[in-house]
Coordinates of C-alpha atoms and ligand atoms in Angstrom, one line a residue:
M1 CA 2.7 -16.2 -3.9
S2 CA -0.9 -15.7 -5.0
L3 CA -2.0 -17.7 -8.1
H4 CA -4.5 -15.0 -9.0
K5 CA -3.6 -11.7 -10.3
I6 CA -4.4 -8.8 -8.0
F7 CA -6.3 -5.9 -9.3
R8 CA -6.3 -2.4 -7.8
V9 CA -9.1 -0.1 -8.8
I10 CA -10.0 3.5 -7.7
I11 CA -13.3 5.2 -7.9
M12 CA -13.4 8.9 -8.2
G13 CA -15.8 11.7 -8.6
P14 CA -17.2 14.8 -6.8
P15 CA -18.9 14.3 -3.4
G16 CA -22.2 12.9 -4.2
S17 CA -21.4 11.7 -7.7
G18 CA -22.6 8.1 -6.8
K19 CA -19.2 6.5 -5.7
G20 CA -20.7 4.7 -2.8
T21 CA -23.7 3.6 -4.7
V22 CA -21.6 2.3 -7.7
S23 CA -19.1 0.7 -5.4
A24 CA -22.0 -1.3 -3.8
R25 CA -23.1 -2.4 -7.1
I26 CA -19.5 -3.3 -8.2
I27 CA -18.7 -5.4 -5.1
K28 CA -22.0 -7.5 -5.7
S29 CA -20.7 -8.6 -9.1
F30 CA -16.8 -8.6 -8.6
L31 CA -14.4 -10.0 -6.1
L32 CA -12.9 -6.7 -4.8
K33 CA -12.7 -5.5 -1.2
H34 CA -14.4 -2.0 -1.0
I35 CA -12.4 0.4 1.0
S36 CA -14.2 3.9 1.7
S37 CA -12.0 6.7 3.3
G38 CA -15.3 8.5 4.3
D39 CA -16.5 5.4 5.9
I40 CA -13.4 4.7 7.9
L41 CA -13.3 8.4 9.1
R42 CA -17.0 8.3 10.1
A43 CA -16.4 5.1 12.0
N44 CA -13.5 6.8 13.9
I45 CA -15.9 9.7 14.8
N46 CA -18.6 7.4 15.9
A47 CA -16.2 5.4 18.2
K48 CA -14.9 8.7 19.4
T49 CA -11.3 7.6 18.9
E50 CA -8.6 10.3 19.3
L51 CA -8.2 10.5 15.5
G52 CA -12.0 10.7 15.0
L53 CA -12.4 13.7 17.5
L54 CA -9.5 15.5 15.8
M55 CA -10.9 15.0 12.2
K56 CA -14.4 15.8 13.0
S57 CA -14.3 19.6 12.8
C58 CA -12.2 19.4 9.6
I59 CA -15.0 17.0 8.0
D60 CA -18.1 19.1 9.5
Q61 CA -16.6 22.3 7.9
G62 CA -16.2 20.6 4.4
Q63 CA -12.6 20.5 4.4
L64 CA -10.1 17.8 3.5
V65 CA -8.3 16.2 6.4
P66 CA -4.5 16.4 6.3
D67 CA -2.8 14.3 3.8
D68 CA -0.4 12.6 6.1
V69 CA -3.2 11.5 8.5
I70 CA -5.5 9.9 5.9
S71 CA -2.6 8.5 3.8
R72 CA -1.3 6.6 6.8
L73 CA -4.8 5.3 7.7
I74 CA -5.6 4.0 4.2
L75 CA -2.1 2.5 3.6
K76 CA -2.5 0.5 6.7
D77 CA -5.7 -0.8 5.8
L78 CA -4.4 -1.8 2.3
R79 CA -1.2 -3.5 3.8
A80 CA -3.8 -5.9 5.5
L81 CA -5.3 -6.7 2.0
E82 CA -2.0 -7.4 0.6
N83 CA -3.4 -10.6 -1.3
S84 CA -6.7 -9.2 -2.4
S85 CA -8.1 -7.2 -5.2
W86 CA -9.4 -3.8 -3.9
L87 CA -11.8 -0.9 -4.8
L88 CA -10.7 2.3 -3.2
D89 CA -13.3 4.8 -2.7
G90 CA -12.6 8.6 -1.6
F91 CA -8.8 8.2 -1.7
P92 CA -6.6 9.7 -3.1
R93 CA -8.1 13.3 -3.1
T94 CA -4.9 15.2 -3.5
V95 CA -1.8 14.8 -5.7
S96 CA 0.2 14.2 -2.6
Q97 CA -2.1 11.4 -1.5
A98 CA -1.9 9.8 -5.0
E99 CA 1.9 10.0 -4.9
A100 CA 1.9 8.3 -1.5
L101 CA -0.4 5.4 -2.9
E102 CA 1.9 5.2 -6.1
D103 CA 4.9 4.7 -3.9
A104 CA 3.4 1.6 -2.4
Y105 CA 1.0 0.1 -5.3
S106 CA 0.4 0.6 -8.9
V107 CA -3.2 1.0 -9.8
D108 CA -4.8 -0.7 -12.7
S109 CA -7.9 1.4 -13.3
V110 CA -9.4 4.7 -12.1
L111 CA -13.1 5.0 -12.8
N112 CA -14.1 8.7 -12.7
L113 CA -17.8 9.4 -12.2
N114 CA -18.3 12.8 -13.9
V115 CA -21.8 14.3 -12.6
P116 CA -22.8 17.9 -13.0
F117 CA -22.5 20.0 -9.6
Q118 CA -26.2 21.1 -10.0
T119 CA -27.3 17.4 -9.9
I120 CA -25.2 16.7 -7.0
K121 CA -26.4 19.6 -4.8
E122 CA -30.0 18.3 -5.2
R123 CA -29.0 14.8 -4.2
L124 CA -27.2 15.4 -1.2
T125 CA -29.7 17.3 0.8
S126 CA -31.8 14.0 0.5
R127 CA -29.1 11.6 1.3
W128 CA -29.8 9.4 4.4
T129 CA -26.9 7.2 5.6
H130 CA -26.4 4.1 7.8
L131 CA -23.4 4.9 9.4
P132 CA -22.2 1.6 10.6
S133 CA -22.1 0.0 7.1
G134 CA -21.9 3.1 4.9
R135 CA -25.1 2.0 3.0
V136 CA -26.5 5.2 1.5
Y137 CA -30.3 5.9 0.7
N138 CA -31.9 8.9 -1.2
I139 CA -35.6 10.0 -0.6
D140 CA -36.2 10.2 -4.3
F141 CA -33.7 7.7 -5.7
N142 CA -33.6 4.7 -3.5
P143 CA -35.8 5.3 -0.4
P144 CA -35.4 2.7 2.4
K145 CA -38.3 0.3 2.9
V146 CA -39.2 1.6 6.2
P147 CA -38.7 5.6 6.3
G148 CA -35.7 6.5 8.5
L149 CA -34.5 2.8 9.0
D150 CA -31.7 0.8 7.3
D151 CA -33.1 -2.0 5.2
V152 CA -30.5 -4.7 6.3
T153 CA -30.3 -4.0 10.2
G154 CA -33.5 -1.9 10.9
E155 CA -31.1 0.6 12.7
P156 CA -31.8 4.3 12.4
L157 CA -30.5 6.4 9.3
V158 CA -29.0 9.7 9.8
Q159 CA -28.3 12.8 7.6
R160 CA -24.6 13.6 7.5
D161 CA -23.6 16.9 9.3
D162 CA -21.5 17.8 6.3
D163 CA -24.5 17.4 3.8
S164 CA -26.1 20.7 4.5
P165 CA -26.2 23.1 1.4
E166 CA -23.4 25.5 2.5
T167 CA -20.9 22.8 3.4
V168 CA -21.7 21.0 0.1
T169 CA -20.7 24.0 -1.7
R170 CA -17.4 24.1 0.3
R171 CA -16.7 20.4 -0.6
L172 CA -17.4 21.0 -4.2
R173 CA -15.0 23.9 -4.3
S174 CA -12.2 21.8 -2.5
Y175 CA -12.9 19.0 -5.1
E176 CA -12.1 21.5 -7.9
T177 CA -9.0 22.9 -6.4
Q178 CA -7.5 20.0 -4.9
T179 CA -8.9 16.7 -6.4
E180 CA -9.4 17.6 -10.0
P181 CA -5.4 17.7 -10.5
V182 CA -5.5 13.9 -9.3
L183 CA -7.5 13.2 -12.5
E184 CA -4.9 14.7 -14.6
F185 CA -2.3 12.5 -12.6
Y186 CA -4.1 9.4 -13.6
R187 CA -4.9 10.6 -17.1
C188 CA -1.1 10.9 -17.7
K189 CA -0.5 7.3 -16.4
G190 CA -3.1 6.1 -19.0
V191 CA -5.4 4.6 -16.3
L192 CA -8.3 7.0 -16.3
Q193 CA -11.7 6.0 -17.5
T194 CA -14.6 8.6 -17.3
F195 CA -18.2 7.8 -17.0
S196 CA -20.4 11.0 -17.5
G197 CA -24.1 11.4 -16.8
T198 CA -26.8 12.6 -14.3
E199 CA -28.2 9.2 -13.4
T200 CA -26.5 6.3 -11.7
N201 CA -28.8 3.8 -13.5
K202 CA -27.6 5.2 -16.9
I203 CA -23.9 5.3 -15.9
W204 CA -23.8 1.8 -14.3
P205 CA -24.2 -0.3 -17.3
H206 CA -21.2 1.4 -18.8
V207 CA -19.1 0.9 -15.6
E208 CA -20.2 -2.6 -15.5
A209 CA -19.4 -3.6 -19.2
F210 CA -15.9 -1.9 -18.6
L211 CA -15.1 -4.0 -15.7
H212 CA -16.2 -7.1 -17.2
K213 CA -14.1 -6.6 -20.3
K214 CA -11.0 -5.3 -18.3
F215 CA -11.1 -7.6 -15.3
P216 CA -13.0 -11.0 -16.3
S217 CA -11.1 -13.1 -13.8
I218 CA -12.6 -11.1 -10.8
Q219 CA -16.3 -11.6 -11.6
Q220 CA -18.0 -13.3 -8.7
G221 CA -18.4 -17.1 -9.5
V222 CA -15.3 -17.2 -11.7
A223 CA -12.6 -19.5 -10.2
Ligands
GDP1 N1 -31.8 11.3 -7.6 C1 -30.6 10.5 -7.7 N2 -29.9 10.3 -6.5 C2 -28.9 9.4 -6.6 C3 -28.4 8.8 -7.8 N3 -27.5 8.1 -7.7 C4 -27.1 8.2 -6.3 N4 -28.0 8.9 -5.8 C5 -28.2 9.4 -4.4 O1 -27.3 10.6 -4.2 C6 -26.6 10.5 -2.9 C7 -25.1 10.5 -3.1 O2 -24.6 9.2 -3.7 P1 -23.3 8.5 -3.0 O3 -23.4 7.3 -3.7 O4 -23.5 8.5 -1.5 O5 -22.2 9.5 -3.6 P2 -20.7 9.6 -3.1 O6 -20.7 10.8 -2.2 O7 -20.0 9.9 -4.4 O8 -20.3 8.4 -2.4 C8 -27.3 9.3 -2.2 O9 -28.3 9.7 -1.4 C9 -27.7 8.4 -3.2 O10 -28.7 7.6 -2.9 C10 -29.3 9.2 -9.0 O11 -29.2 8.6 -10.1 N5 -30.4 10.0 -8.9
ADP2 N1 -8.7 11.1 0.9 C1 -9.2 12.2 1.6 N2 -8.5 13.2 2.1 C2 -9.0 14.1 2.9 N3 -10.1 14.0 3.4 C3 -10.9 13.0 3.2 C4 -10.6 12.0 2.4 N4 -11.6 11.0 2.3 C5 -12.6 11.7 3.0 N5 -12.1 12.8 3.6 C6 -13.1 13.5 4.6 O1 -14.2 13.0 4.8 C7 -15.3 13.8 4.2 C8 -16.3 12.9 3.9 O2 -15.8 12.0 2.8 P1 -16.6 11.0 1.8 O3 -17.6 10.1 2.6 O4 -15.7 10.2 0.8 O5 -17.4 12.3 1.0 P2 -18.4 12.3 -0.2 O6 -19.6 11.5 0.0 O7 -18.5 13.7 0.0 O8 -17.6 11.8 -1.5 C9 -14.7 14.7 3.1 O9 -15.5 15.8 2.9 C10 -13.4 14.9 3.7 O10 -13.4 15.9 4.8

């Protein structure tokens, strides 16, 4: 049995609301393992796995992949982290996924990034991604040190196929119809914490203060 309490945290928000950016900041300060459903799917596409090839057209069209596929994939990864605290990013995105997760684990906190759709549309057309790590950059907000290259590895950055304006509109629509009900699911359980704004640098101090207060024992450097 682990001596430490395990904390299970989810980060939610529409596509482009800053989940990846805020997650990167969280794992710098807190001992949580970051699991991103989008990064896992893109790694499968990149490695041309059977699953990746099957899912690619769904993702490129801005549609969600089937619930059973993503739930199986994520729950398998979570089982490998049985004794660690985790931060889940991009899952669950439907009530059925939330129920599948709830059957296996109880969630301590859900961080909801509430960013207006207009702000998101502007951001995503200038998002650049380092696919192997999931690190994200933005031409205006956090440009890479050398244009077009990842700061850590020097490898090339790419623009995601699903970040075109038409596909972003479709993803926002699927967020409204399929993912917003998940917020209600967690609100009813009393674990939803919403952070609203248009700038990550203004939202972040509130997220950080909330986590410090709620989970003091998982700060980096705390035994
Ligand atoms: N202009 C601007 N861009 C931001 C801000 N926060 C994040 N971004 C960028 O917006 C894009 C989407 O952020 P990301 O963290 O990938 O969002 P996710 O899709 O929710 O994981 C990325 O290119 C980020 O670098 C912000 O406050 N202002
Ligand atoms: N939990 C999920 N359920 C269904 N599809 C998912 C899920 N997570 C990711 N995907 C697929 O991968 C795409 C990219 O996901 P992600 O990187 O989390 O996007 P975003 O940056 O838009 O929040 C989604 O548009 C969807 O097609």
